[in-house]
Short mmCIF file of C-alpha atoms in Angstrom, two decimals:
data_model
loop_
_atom_site.label_atom_id
_atom_site.label_comp_id
_atom_site.label_asym_id
_atom_site.label_seq_id
_atom_site.Cartn_x
_atom_site.Cartn_y
_atom_site.Cartn_z
CA UNK A 1 -130.34 55.00 -210.77
CA UNK A 2 -131.01 54.66 -207.00
CA UNK A 3 -133.18 51.73 -205.94
CA UNK A 4 -135.77 52.03 -203.13
CA UNK A 5 -133.68 49.67 -201.08
CA UNK A 6 -130.77 52.13 -201.26
CA UNK A 7 -132.94 55.24 -200.97
CA UNK A 8 -134.75 54.64 -197.76
CA UNK A 9 -131.49 54.39 -195.57
CA UNK A 10 -130.15 57.37 -197.32
CA UNK A 11 -133.37 59.48 -196.57
CA UNK A 12 -133.10 58.39 -192.99
CA UNK A 13 -129.48 59.48 -192.74
CA UNK A 14 -129.83 62.66 -194.73
CA UNK A 15 -131.39 64.88 -192.03
CA UNK A 16 -128.84 64.28 -189.26
CA UNK A 17 -126.14 64.52 -191.79
CA UNK A 18 -127.34 67.99 -193.03
CA UNK A 19 -127.98 69.20 -189.45
CA UNK A 20 -124.30 68.69 -188.74
CA UNK A 21 -123.20 70.44 -191.81
CA UNK A 22 -125.44 73.43 -192.40
CA UNK A 23 -125.00 75.14 -195.66
CA UNK A 24 -123.19 72.28 -197.26
CA UNK A 25 -122.92 72.25 -201.14
CA UNK A 26 -125.25 69.76 -202.68
CA UNK A 27 -122.44 68.48 -204.81
CA UNK A 28 -120.37 67.72 -201.72
CA UNK A 29 -123.17 65.89 -199.99
CA UNK A 30 -123.96 63.97 -203.17
CA UNK A 31 -120.41 62.82 -203.26
CA UNK A 32 -120.52 61.72 -199.63
CA UNK A 33 -123.68 59.49 -200.33
CA UNK A 34 -122.23 58.24 -203.64
CA UNK A 35 -125.06 59.54 -205.67
CA UNK A 36 -125.44 62.11 -208.39
CA UNK A 37 -126.32 65.72 -207.45
CA UNK A 38 -129.62 65.29 -209.42
CA UNK A 39 -130.54 62.23 -207.39
CA UNK A 40 -129.68 64.04 -204.03
CA UNK A 41 -132.07 66.90 -205.09
CA UNK A 42 -134.78 64.39 -205.82
CA UNK A 43 -134.15 62.97 -202.14
CA UNK A 44 -134.44 66.48 -200.67
CA UNK A 45 -137.73 67.20 -202.58
CA UNK A 46 -139.03 64.10 -201.14
CA UNK A 47 -137.93 64.93 -197.56
CA UNK A 48 -139.94 68.19 -197.95
CA UNK A 49 -143.03 65.95 -197.97
CA UNK A 50 -142.13 63.91 -194.93
CA UNK A 51 -142.56 64.64 -191.23
CA UNK A 52 -144.89 64.44 -188.25
CA UNK A 53 -148.52 63.21 -188.13
CA UNK A 54 -150.74 66.15 -189.26
CA UNK A 55 -148.49 66.82 -192.17
CA UNK A 56 -149.20 70.43 -192.14
CA UNK A 57 -147.06 73.46 -191.65
CA UNK A 58 -144.79 73.06 -188.72
CA UNK A 59 -145.05 69.25 -189.00
CA UNK A 60 -143.09 68.65 -192.22
CA UNK A 61 -139.26 68.66 -192.53
CA UNK A 62 -138.20 72.15 -193.87
CA UNK A 63 -135.18 72.88 -195.94
CA UNK A 64 -133.52 76.12 -196.93
CA UNK A 65 -131.63 76.45 -200.24
CA UNK A 66 -129.29 79.22 -201.08
CA UNK A 67 -127.51 78.93 -204.42
CA UNK A 68 -126.06 75.40 -204.50
CA UNK A 69 -126.24 74.91 -200.67
CA UNK A 70 -128.79 73.46 -198.46
CA UNK A 71 -129.67 73.77 -194.67
CA UNK A 72 -132.24 71.88 -192.49
CA UNK A 73 -134.43 74.49 -190.73
CA UNK A 74 -136.79 71.92 -189.19
CA UNK A 75 -135.80 68.32 -188.58
CA UNK A 76 -139.25 66.86 -187.32
CA UNK A 77 -137.39 65.01 -184.77
CA UNK A 78 -134.89 63.27 -187.04
CA UNK A 79 -131.93 64.70 -185.44
CA UNK A 80 -129.89 61.71 -184.38
CA UNK A 81 -127.70 59.46 -186.69
CA UNK A 82 -128.95 55.85 -187.21
CA UNK A 83 -127.49 53.52 -184.58
CA UNK A 84 -126.98 49.63 -184.81
CA UNK A 85 -129.36 47.72 -182.66
CA UNK A 86 -127.79 45.03 -180.39
CA UNK A 87 -128.77 42.31 -182.90
CA UNK A 88 -127.42 44.24 -185.95
CA UNK A 89 -124.09 44.83 -184.09
CA UNK A 90 -123.70 41.23 -183.13
CA UNK A 91 -124.53 39.79 -186.57
CA UNK A 92 -122.08 42.16 -188.00
CA UNK A 93 -119.27 41.22 -185.58
CA UNK A 94 -119.89 37.57 -186.26
CA UNK A 95 -119.40 38.04 -190.06
CA UNK A 96 -116.38 40.26 -189.48
CA UNK A 97 -114.58 37.87 -187.22
CA UNK A 98 -115.17 35.00 -189.50
CA UNK A 99 -113.93 37.10 -192.39
CA UNK A 100 -110.73 38.07 -190.59
CA UNK A 101 -109.98 34.27 -190.19
CA UNK A 102 -110.79 33.36 -193.78
CA UNK A 103 -107.73 32.52 -195.96
CA UNK A 104 -107.15 34.85 -198.79
CA UNK A 105 -108.44 38.12 -197.17
CA UNK A 106 -105.98 40.74 -198.27
CA UNK A 107 -106.54 43.58 -195.79
CA UNK A 108 -107.12 41.78 -192.38
CA UNK A 109 -105.96 44.94 -190.64
CA UNK A 110 -108.92 47.00 -192.04
CA UNK A 111 -111.21 44.14 -190.90
CA UNK A 112 -109.77 44.20 -187.42
CA UNK A 113 -110.17 48.11 -187.29
CA UNK A 114 -113.79 47.72 -188.29
CA UNK A 115 -114.37 45.16 -185.44
CA UNK A 116 -112.74 47.45 -182.99
CA UNK A 117 -115.05 50.30 -183.92
CA UNK A 118 -118.26 48.29 -183.81
CA UNK A 119 -117.38 46.74 -180.65
CA UNK A 120 -116.79 50.34 -179.16
CA UNK A 121 -120.13 51.49 -180.61
CA UNK A 122 -121.89 48.31 -179.50
CA UNK A 123 -122.15 49.57 -175.96
CA UNK A 124 -124.67 52.22 -177.17
CA UNK A 125 -126.66 49.75 -179.16
CA UNK A 126 -130.24 49.18 -178.08
CA UNK A 127 -131.85 45.69 -177.92
CA UNK A 128 -133.97 45.05 -180.90
CA UNK A 129 -135.85 41.83 -180.19
CA UNK A 130 -134.61 40.50 -183.52
CA UNK A 131 -132.96 37.12 -183.94
CA UNK A 132 -129.24 37.46 -184.23
CA UNK A 133 -127.30 35.49 -186.65
CA UNK A 134 -125.50 33.38 -184.16
CA UNK A 135 -127.15 29.98 -184.53
CA UNK A 136 -127.73 27.91 -181.35
CA UNK A 137 -124.51 26.07 -181.64
CA UNK A 138 -122.34 29.26 -182.37
CA UNK A 139 -119.40 29.75 -179.63
CA UNK A 140 -116.14 28.13 -178.75
CA UNK A 141 -116.89 24.87 -180.67
CA UNK A 142 -117.46 26.71 -183.94
CA UNK A 143 -114.44 28.78 -183.42
CA UNK A 144 -112.27 25.46 -182.99
CA UNK A 145 -113.87 24.01 -186.03
CA UNK A 146 -113.18 26.97 -188.12
CA UNK A 147 -109.47 26.86 -186.96
CA UNK A 148 -109.19 23.14 -187.94
CA UNK A 149 -110.85 23.78 -191.41
CA UNK A 150 -108.65 26.69 -192.08
CA UNK A 151 -105.49 24.77 -191.22
CA UNK A 152 -106.66 21.96 -193.54
CA UNK A 153 -107.21 24.40 -196.40
CA UNK A 154 -103.75 25.84 -195.90
CA UNK A 155 -102.25 22.44 -195.75
CA UNK A 156 -104.53 20.95 -198.54
CA UNK A 157 -105.57 18.13 -196.26
CA UNK A 158 -108.77 15.97 -196.31
CA UNK A 159 -111.09 16.14 -193.38
CA UNK A 160 -113.31 13.62 -191.49
CA UNK A 161 -116.41 15.40 -190.17
CA UNK A 162 -119.41 14.28 -188.08
CA UNK A 163 -122.25 16.62 -189.48
CA UNK A 164 -125.82 17.27 -188.43
CA UNK A 165 -128.20 17.68 -191.32
CA UNK A 166 -131.06 19.75 -189.94
CA UNK A 167 -133.53 19.00 -192.79
CA UNK A 168 -133.32 15.35 -192.14
CA UNK A 169 -132.51 15.44 -188.49
CA UNK A 170 -129.56 13.10 -188.82
CA UNK A 171 -125.93 12.93 -188.03
CA UNK A 172 -123.47 11.48 -190.70
CA UNK A 173 -119.76 10.77 -190.80
CA UNK A 174 -118.18 11.99 -193.97
CA UNK A 175 -114.78 12.28 -195.63
CA UNK A 176 -114.38 15.69 -197.46
CA UNK A 177 -111.90 17.43 -199.59
CA UNK A 178 -112.01 21.19 -198.47
CA UNK A 179 -112.31 23.79 -201.25
CA UNK A 180 -113.00 27.10 -199.46
CA UNK A 181 -114.48 28.87 -196.51
CA UNK A 182 -117.55 30.99 -197.11
CA UNK A 183 -119.55 33.67 -195.18
CA UNK A 184 -123.09 33.99 -196.27
CA UNK A 185 -125.64 36.08 -194.26
CA UNK A 186 -123.27 36.07 -191.23
CA UNK A 187 -122.96 32.33 -191.23
CA UNK A 188 -119.72 30.37 -191.83
CA UNK A 189 -119.73 27.48 -194.38
CA UNK A 190 -117.19 24.95 -195.56
CA UNK A 191 -117.48 24.07 -199.24
CA UNK A 192 -116.01 20.86 -200.01
CA UNK A 193 -116.11 17.78 -202.14
CA UNK A 194 -118.10 15.16 -200.27
CA UNK A 195 -116.81 11.56 -200.86
CA UNK A 196 -120.03 10.35 -199.22
CA UNK A 197 -122.26 11.63 -201.94
CA UNK A 198 -119.72 12.25 -204.77
CA UNK A 199 -120.56 15.90 -205.07
CA UNK A 200 -119.81 19.51 -203.81
CA UNK A 201 -121.69 20.29 -200.61
CA UNK A 202 -121.93 23.19 -198.19
CA UNK A 203 -121.38 22.38 -194.46
CA UNK A 204 -122.43 24.98 -191.92
CA UNK A 205 -119.66 25.15 -189.33
CA UNK A 206 -121.88 25.35 -186.32
CA UNK A 207 -123.46 22.03 -187.46
CA UNK A 208 -120.17 20.19 -187.54
CA UNK A 209 -120.06 18.30 -184.32
CA UNK A 210 -116.46 16.85 -184.85
CA UNK A 211 -113.70 17.36 -187.21
CA UNK A 212 -110.25 16.02 -187.69
CA UNK A 213 -107.47 16.49 -190.29
CA UNK A 214 -106.57 13.27 -192.25
CA UNK A 215 -102.97 12.27 -193.16
CA UNK A 216 -103.89 12.42 -196.79
CA UNK A 217 -104.06 15.13 -199.43
CA UNK A 218 -107.30 16.90 -200.24
CA UNK A 219 -107.76 16.32 -203.97
CA UNK A 220 -111.28 17.52 -205.26
CA UNK A 221 -111.90 16.03 -208.63
CA UNK A 222 -111.80 18.10 -211.90
CA UNK A 223 -115.63 18.28 -211.93
CA UNK A 224 -115.82 20.04 -208.50
CA UNK A 225 -116.98 23.53 -209.12
CA UNK A 226 -117.77 26.31 -206.66
CA UNK A 227 -121.43 26.65 -205.80
CA UNK A 228 -123.34 29.55 -207.40
CA UNK A 229 -124.61 31.52 -204.21
CA UNK A 230 -126.10 34.44 -206.20
CA UNK A 231 -129.71 33.35 -205.00
CA UNK A 232 -128.50 32.42 -201.44
CA UNK A 233 -127.40 29.21 -199.92
CA UNK A 234 -130.76 27.37 -200.17
CA UNK A 235 -132.52 27.03 -203.54
CA UNK A 236 -136.23 26.33 -203.02
CA UNK A 237 -138.00 23.75 -204.94
CA UNK A 238 -141.75 24.34 -206.12
CA UNK A 239 -142.65 20.81 -205.14
CA UNK A 240 -141.72 21.40 -201.49
CA UNK A 241 -144.71 22.21 -199.15
CA UNK A 242 -144.41 25.52 -197.06
CA UNK A 243 -145.34 25.64 -193.39
CA UNK A 244 -146.45 28.83 -191.53
CA UNK A 245 -145.50 28.80 -187.92
CA UNK A 246 -145.79 31.26 -185.06
CA UNK A 247 -142.92 30.90 -182.60
CA UNK A 248 -142.96 31.99 -179.01
CA UNK A 249 -139.95 34.19 -177.77
CA UNK A 250 -138.13 31.06 -176.54
CA UNK A 251 -138.37 29.54 -179.94
CA UNK A 252 -137.13 32.46 -182.04
CA UNK A 253 -133.87 30.76 -182.59
CA UNK A 254 -135.59 28.47 -185.18
CA UNK A 255 -135.54 31.37 -187.67
CA UNK A 256 -131.79 31.44 -187.48
CA UNK A 257 -130.87 27.72 -187.38
CA UNK A 258 -133.25 26.65 -190.27
CA UNK A 259 -133.84 28.23 -193.52
CA UNK A 260 -136.92 30.48 -193.73
CA UNK A 261 -138.47 32.10 -196.77
CA UNK A 262 -140.06 34.92 -194.64
CA UNK A 263 -139.66 36.08 -191.09
CA UNK A 264 -141.98 38.73 -189.54
CA UNK A 265 -142.40 40.03 -185.99
CA UNK A 266 -145.86 39.15 -184.30
CA UNK A 267 -147.48 40.57 -181.14
CA UNK A 268 -146.09 39.76 -177.62
CA UNK A 269 -142.44 39.05 -178.86
CA UNK A 270 -143.37 36.13 -181.15
CA UNK A 271 -142.24 35.54 -184.67
CA UNK A 272 -144.12 34.32 -187.70
CA UNK A 273 -142.14 32.36 -190.28
CA UNK A 274 -142.64 30.61 -193.54
CA UNK A 275 -140.42 27.42 -193.96
CA UNK A 276 -140.07 24.90 -196.80
CA UNK A 277 -139.64 21.31 -195.88
CA UNK A 278 -139.14 18.10 -197.77
CA UNK A 279 -140.04 15.56 -195.09
CA UNK A 280 -143.38 16.05 -193.18
CA UNK A 281 -142.14 13.72 -190.37
CA UNK A 282 -139.13 15.99 -189.85
CA UNK A 283 -141.36 18.97 -189.57
CA UNK A 284 -143.83 17.28 -187.13
CA UNK A 285 -140.85 16.28 -184.87
CA UNK A 286 -139.49 20.01 -185.00
CA UNK A 287 -142.95 21.30 -183.95
CA UNK A 288 -143.54 18.72 -181.26
CA UNK A 289 -140.06 19.27 -179.91
CA UNK A 290 -140.81 22.94 -179.42
CA UNK A 291 -143.79 22.01 -177.25
CA UNK A 292 -146.14 24.91 -176.94
CA UNK A 293 -143.60 27.37 -178.20
CA UNK A 294 -144.77 26.69 -181.86
CA UNK A 295 -148.14 26.83 -183.51
CA UNK A 296 -148.83 25.75 -187.09
CA UNK A 297 -151.06 28.04 -188.88
CA UNK A 298 -150.68 26.52 -192.44
CA UNK A 299 -151.12 24.02 -193.99
CA UNK A 300 -154.18 22.58 -192.08
CA UNK A 301 -153.02 19.06 -193.05
CA UNK A 302 -149.69 19.53 -191.21
CA UNK A 303 -151.51 21.02 -188.20
CA UNK A 304 -153.70 18.01 -188.06
CA UNK A 305 -150.69 15.73 -188.32
CA UNK A 306 -149.14 17.33 -185.43
CA UNK A 307 -152.23 17.05 -183.31
CA UNK A 308 -152.73 13.25 -184.13
CA UNK A 309 -149.03 12.57 -183.30
CA UNK A 310 -149.29 14.45 -180.12
CA UNK A 311 -152.52 12.60 -179.30
CA UNK A 312 -151.02 9.17 -180.02
CA UNK A 313 -148.04 10.00 -177.82
CA UNK A 314 -150.34 11.02 -174.80
CA UNK A 315 -152.25 7.65 -175.31
CA UNK A 316 -149.02 5.78 -175.31
CA UNK A 317 -147.85 7.66 -172.26
CA UNK A 318 -151.08 6.82 -170.46
CA UNK A 319 -150.02 3.19 -170.65
CA UNK A 320 -146.57 3.75 -169.18
CA UNK A 321 -146.08 2.99 -165.37
CA UNK A 322 -145.63 6.20 -163.30
CA UNK A 323 -142.24 6.72 -161.73
CA UNK A 324 -143.01 10.09 -159.95
CA UNK A 325 -142.15 9.92 -156.33
CA UNK A 326 -139.98 6.86 -156.65
#
């Protein structure tokens, strides 16, 4: 059975694929798309009803069947293969580079070949206006952190880290026993036993401000078990309130740096997001820190709290001596 999530990309790719292979056998095309011939025939029947506005003769995609073969006779403009956008290419490269450096990957040569091909194709990628999975701290610092963490895993050494917890807006010092490196949604995480809380925790590499290997063995206790990530890194709690924010173009990075339930494009390059939060004070500080680049749409109580906090700050600022021109 083919899900709708699998079918849409296949339908978009089918027309340029068939144009490049006129008269191809349906069985061969089905094998290339890893579906049954019956499913491919259903896809072709659906394509027959797709096309340009007007949806009359001369507007719809037209196919010609001869025996067990198929040929596209009118493509309705769908004559180019799908290309990666700039954002998609960058996010994919980040994930592949992290994968290549992860201990236990059996075929690193295949990963490096894929990286080379995507880098070569990225020159043809078009800007998408979509937030790329790089995080605001991604860069040389994260690469150095990953190298230290990988070395500690190989040598089975404990780590001392200084970690920024975004949900509480605080930095803590922790001693951890590394367990594994993970890549989830193009972001790199260290999974480790945290001695600070006596539990297994995930630490996003780009939020580790400092890391050093300790001269002691990493010994996670017997109760330390890998985290179940089948539902993603963040598990929402029903008791947490949800904020709906509209982010200006300069604040789009928020959607990558903080977990969001929903992300949708809005007019003029803005982004509409839904975020769960456990601490209202933290959410207020986040919105105020973004200045005019964030607008709270819901809940009304949060919007009012942000307004009051901003008004109080202006009142206090009015009592401060001016230093302009001094």
